[in-house]
Amino acid sequence: MNSHIQLGHGVPEAEEYNKLRVKAGLSPKDIEASRRGLQGSLFIVTLRLEGKLIGMGRVIGDGGCMYHVVDIAVDPDHQGQGLGKRIMAEITGYLDHNAPPTAYVSLIADVPADRLYRQFGFEETAPASVGMYRRF
C-alpha cells in the first residue's frame, strides 16, 4: 500500500461517502440516511490520500449473531494497488476478534469483486440459499 495512504477507522462525512460510492460504481444514498447509517456501523475502515477518501468498507449488524460487510469501495483512480485487500484485511481482523464463533457473516458480492472476497474465506451460498433484496 502506498505509504502516503492513511488507514483510519473514523466515520466519514455522508457527502464524501456518497461521492466515493458513486465514483466506485455503487448507488448513491440519501444524505440523511447516510449519516444515520454511518453512525450505526459496527466497524469502519477508511483509506485517505491527502485527506481525500479513496477507499472504505463497513461492518453492520447486531454485534452478536449477525454481521454484514458493506460498502467496500475503492476510487477507480486508485484501484489495482491492493487497497481492496487492505480494506478486507482490516474487516477480517475486526471480525476475527469480535464475532462470536456462532456468528453469521454475510455480504453481497458484485462480479468480479467476488474473487476478492473468496481470498478472505467467503463462499457462495447457492444452491442452499440465495441472496435477496427489496428496494424502496
CSV table of C-alpha atoms in Angstrom, one decimal:
chain,number,residue,atom,x,y,z
A,1,MET,CA,0.0,0.0,0.0
A,2,ASN,CA,1.2,3.5,-0.8
A,3,SER,CA,3.0,4.9,2.3
A,4,HIS,CA,1.1,8.2,1.8
A,5,ILE,CA,-2.3,6.5,2.2
A,6,GLN,CA,-3.7,6.8,5.7
A,7,LEU,CA,-5.7,4.0,7.1
A,8,GLY,CA,-8.4,5.0,9.7
A,9,HIS,CA,-11.5,3.9,11.5
A,10,GLY,CA,-13.4,7.1,11.8
A,11,VAL,CA,-16.8,7.8,10.4
A,12,PRO,CA,-16.6,9.6,7.1
A,13,GLU,CA,-18.8,12.5,6.2
A,14,ALA,CA,-22.0,11.5,4.4
A,15,GLU,CA,-21.2,13.6,1.4
A,16,GLU,CA,-17.7,12.1,0.9
A,17,TYR,CA,-19.2,8.6,1.5
A,18,ASN,CA,-21.7,9.2,-1.3
A,19,LYS,CA,-19.1,10.7,-3.6
A,20,LEU,CA,-16.9,7.6,-3.2
A,21,ARG,CA,-19.8,5.3,-3.7
A,22,VAL,CA,-20.8,6.9,-7.0
A,23,LYS,CA,-17.3,7.1,-8.3
A,24,ALA,CA,-16.7,3.4,-7.4
A,25,GLY,CA,-19.9,2.4,-9.3
A,26,LEU,CA,-22.2,1.9,-6.3
A,27,SER,CA,-25.6,3.6,-6.0
A,28,PRO,CA,-26.0,7.0,-4.3
A,29,LYS,CA,-27.8,7.2,-1.0
A,30,ASP,CA,-29.9,9.8,0.6
A,31,ILE,CA,-27.6,12.1,2.7
A,32,GLU,CA,-29.6,11.9,5.9
A,33,ALA,CA,-29.9,8.1,5.6
A,34,SER,CA,-26.2,8.0,5.0
A,35,ARG,CA,-25.5,10.0,8.2
A,36,ARG,CA,-27.7,7.6,10.2
A,37,GLY,CA,-26.3,4.5,8.6
A,38,LEU,CA,-22.7,5.5,9.0
A,39,GLN,CA,-23.2,6.3,12.7
A,40,GLY,CA,-24.8,2.9,13.2
A,41,SER,CA,-21.8,1.0,11.8
A,42,LEU,CA,-20.1,-1.6,14.0
A,43,PHE,CA,-16.8,-1.1,12.3
A,44,ILE,CA,-15.5,1.2,9.6
A,45,VAL,CA,-12.2,1.3,7.7
A,46,THR,CA,-11.2,4.3,5.6
A,47,LEU,CA,-8.3,4.9,3.3
A,48,ARG,CA,-7.4,8.6,2.7
A,49,LEU,CA,-4.8,10.2,0.4
A,50,GLU,CA,-4.0,13.8,1.3
A,51,GLY,CA,-7.3,13.9,3.3
A,52,LYS,CA,-9.4,12.6,0.4
A,53,LEU,CA,-11.5,9.5,1.0
A,54,ILE,CA,-10.3,7.0,-1.7
A,55,GLY,CA,-11.4,3.7,-0.1
A,56,MET,CA,-13.6,2.3,2.6
A,57,GLY,CA,-15.6,-0.6,3.9
A,58,ARG,CA,-18.0,-1.2,6.8
A,59,VAL,CA,-19.5,-3.9,9.0
A,60,ILE,CA,-23.0,-3.5,10.1
A,61,GLY,CA,-25.2,-5.8,12.2
A,62,ASP,CA,-26.3,-6.7,15.7
A,63,GLY,CA,-22.8,-7.2,17.1
A,64,GLY,CA,-23.5,-10.8,18.2
A,65,CYS,CA,-25.4,-13.1,15.8
A,66,MET,CA,-25.4,-11.3,12.5
A,67,TYR,CA,-22.7,-9.2,10.7
A,68,HIS,CA,-22.9,-7.9,7.2
A,69,VAL,CA,-20.0,-6.5,5.2
A,70,VAL,CA,-21.0,-3.5,3.1
A,71,ASP,CA,-19.7,-0.5,1.2
A,72,ILE,CA,-16.4,-2.0,0.0
A,73,ALA,CA,-15.4,0.8,-2.4
A,74,VAL,CA,-12.1,2.0,-3.9
A,75,ASP,CA,-11.8,5.1,-6.1
A,76,PRO,CA,-11.2,3.8,-9.6
A,77,ASP,CA,-8.2,6.1,-9.9
A,78,HIS,CA,-6.5,4.0,-7.1
A,79,GLN,CA,-7.7,0.5,-8.0
A,80,GLY,CA,-5.1,-2.2,-8.7
A,81,GLN,CA,-2.9,-1.3,-5.8
A,82,GLY,CA,-4.2,-3.8,-3.3
A,83,LEU,CA,-6.4,-1.3,-1.5
A,84,GLY,CA,-9.5,-3.6,-1.6
A,85,LYS,CA,-7.4,-6.3,0.0
A,86,ARG,CA,-6.2,-3.9,2.7
A,87,ILE,CA,-9.8,-2.9,3.5
A,88,MET,CA,-10.9,-6.6,3.6
A,89,ALA,CA,-7.9,-7.5,5.8
A,90,GLU,CA,-8.9,-4.8,8.3
A,91,ILE,CA,-12.5,-6.0,8.3
A,92,THR,CA,-11.5,-9.7,8.6
A,93,GLY,CA,-9.3,-8.7,11.6
A,94,TYR,CA,-12.2,-7.0,13.2
A,95,LEU,CA,-14.5,-10.0,12.7
A,96,ASP,CA,-11.9,-12.5,13.9
A,97,HIS,CA,-11.5,-10.6,17.2
A,98,ASN,CA,-15.2,-9.6,17.7
A,99,ALA,CA,-17.6,-12.0,16.1
A,100,PRO,CA,-18.6,-15.0,18.3
A,101,PRO,CA,-17.9,-18.5,16.9
A,102,THR,CA,-21.6,-18.9,16.0
A,103,ALA,CA,-22.0,-15.6,14.2
A,104,TYR,CA,-23.2,-15.4,10.6
A,105,VAL,CA,-21.2,-13.0,8.4
A,106,SER,CA,-22.6,-12.2,5.0
A,107,LEU,CA,-22.1,-9.9,2.1
A,108,ILE,CA,-23.4,-9.3,-1.4
A,109,ALA,CA,-20.7,-9.6,-3.9
A,110,ASP,CA,-20.8,-7.9,-7.3
A,111,VAL,CA,-18.9,-9.8,-10.0
A,112,PRO,CA,-15.8,-9.7,-10.3
A,113,ALA,CA,-15.3,-8.5,-6.7
A,114,ASP,CA,-16.4,-12.0,-5.6
A,115,ARG,CA,-12.8,-13.1,-6.3
A,116,LEU,CA,-11.5,-10.6,-3.6
A,117,TYR,CA,-14.0,-11.9,-1.0
A,118,ARG,CA,-13.1,-15.6,-1.7
A,119,GLN,CA,-9.5,-14.7,-0.7
A,120,PHE,CA,-10.9,-13.9,2.8
A,121,GLY,CA,-12.9,-17.1,3.2
A,122,PHE,CA,-16.3,-16.0,1.8
A,123,GLU,CA,-18.2,-18.6,-0.2
A,124,GLU,CA,-21.3,-18.5,-2.3
A,125,THR,CA,-24.4,-19.7,-0.5
A,126,ALA,CA,-26.2,-21.1,-3.6
A,127,PRO,CA,-27.7,-23.6,-4.1
A,128,ALA,CA,-28.6,-24.0,-0.4
A,129,SER,CA,-29.7,-20.4,-0.3
A,130,VAL,CA,-29.7,-17.3,-2.4
A,131,GLY,CA,-29.3,-13.6,-1.7
A,132,MET,CA,-32.4,-11.5,-2.0
A,133,TYR,CA,-33.2,-7.8,-1.6
A,134,ARG,CA,-36.1,-5.3,-1.6
A,135,ARG,CA,-35.7,-1.8,-3.0
A,136,PHE,CA,-37.6,1.2,-1.8
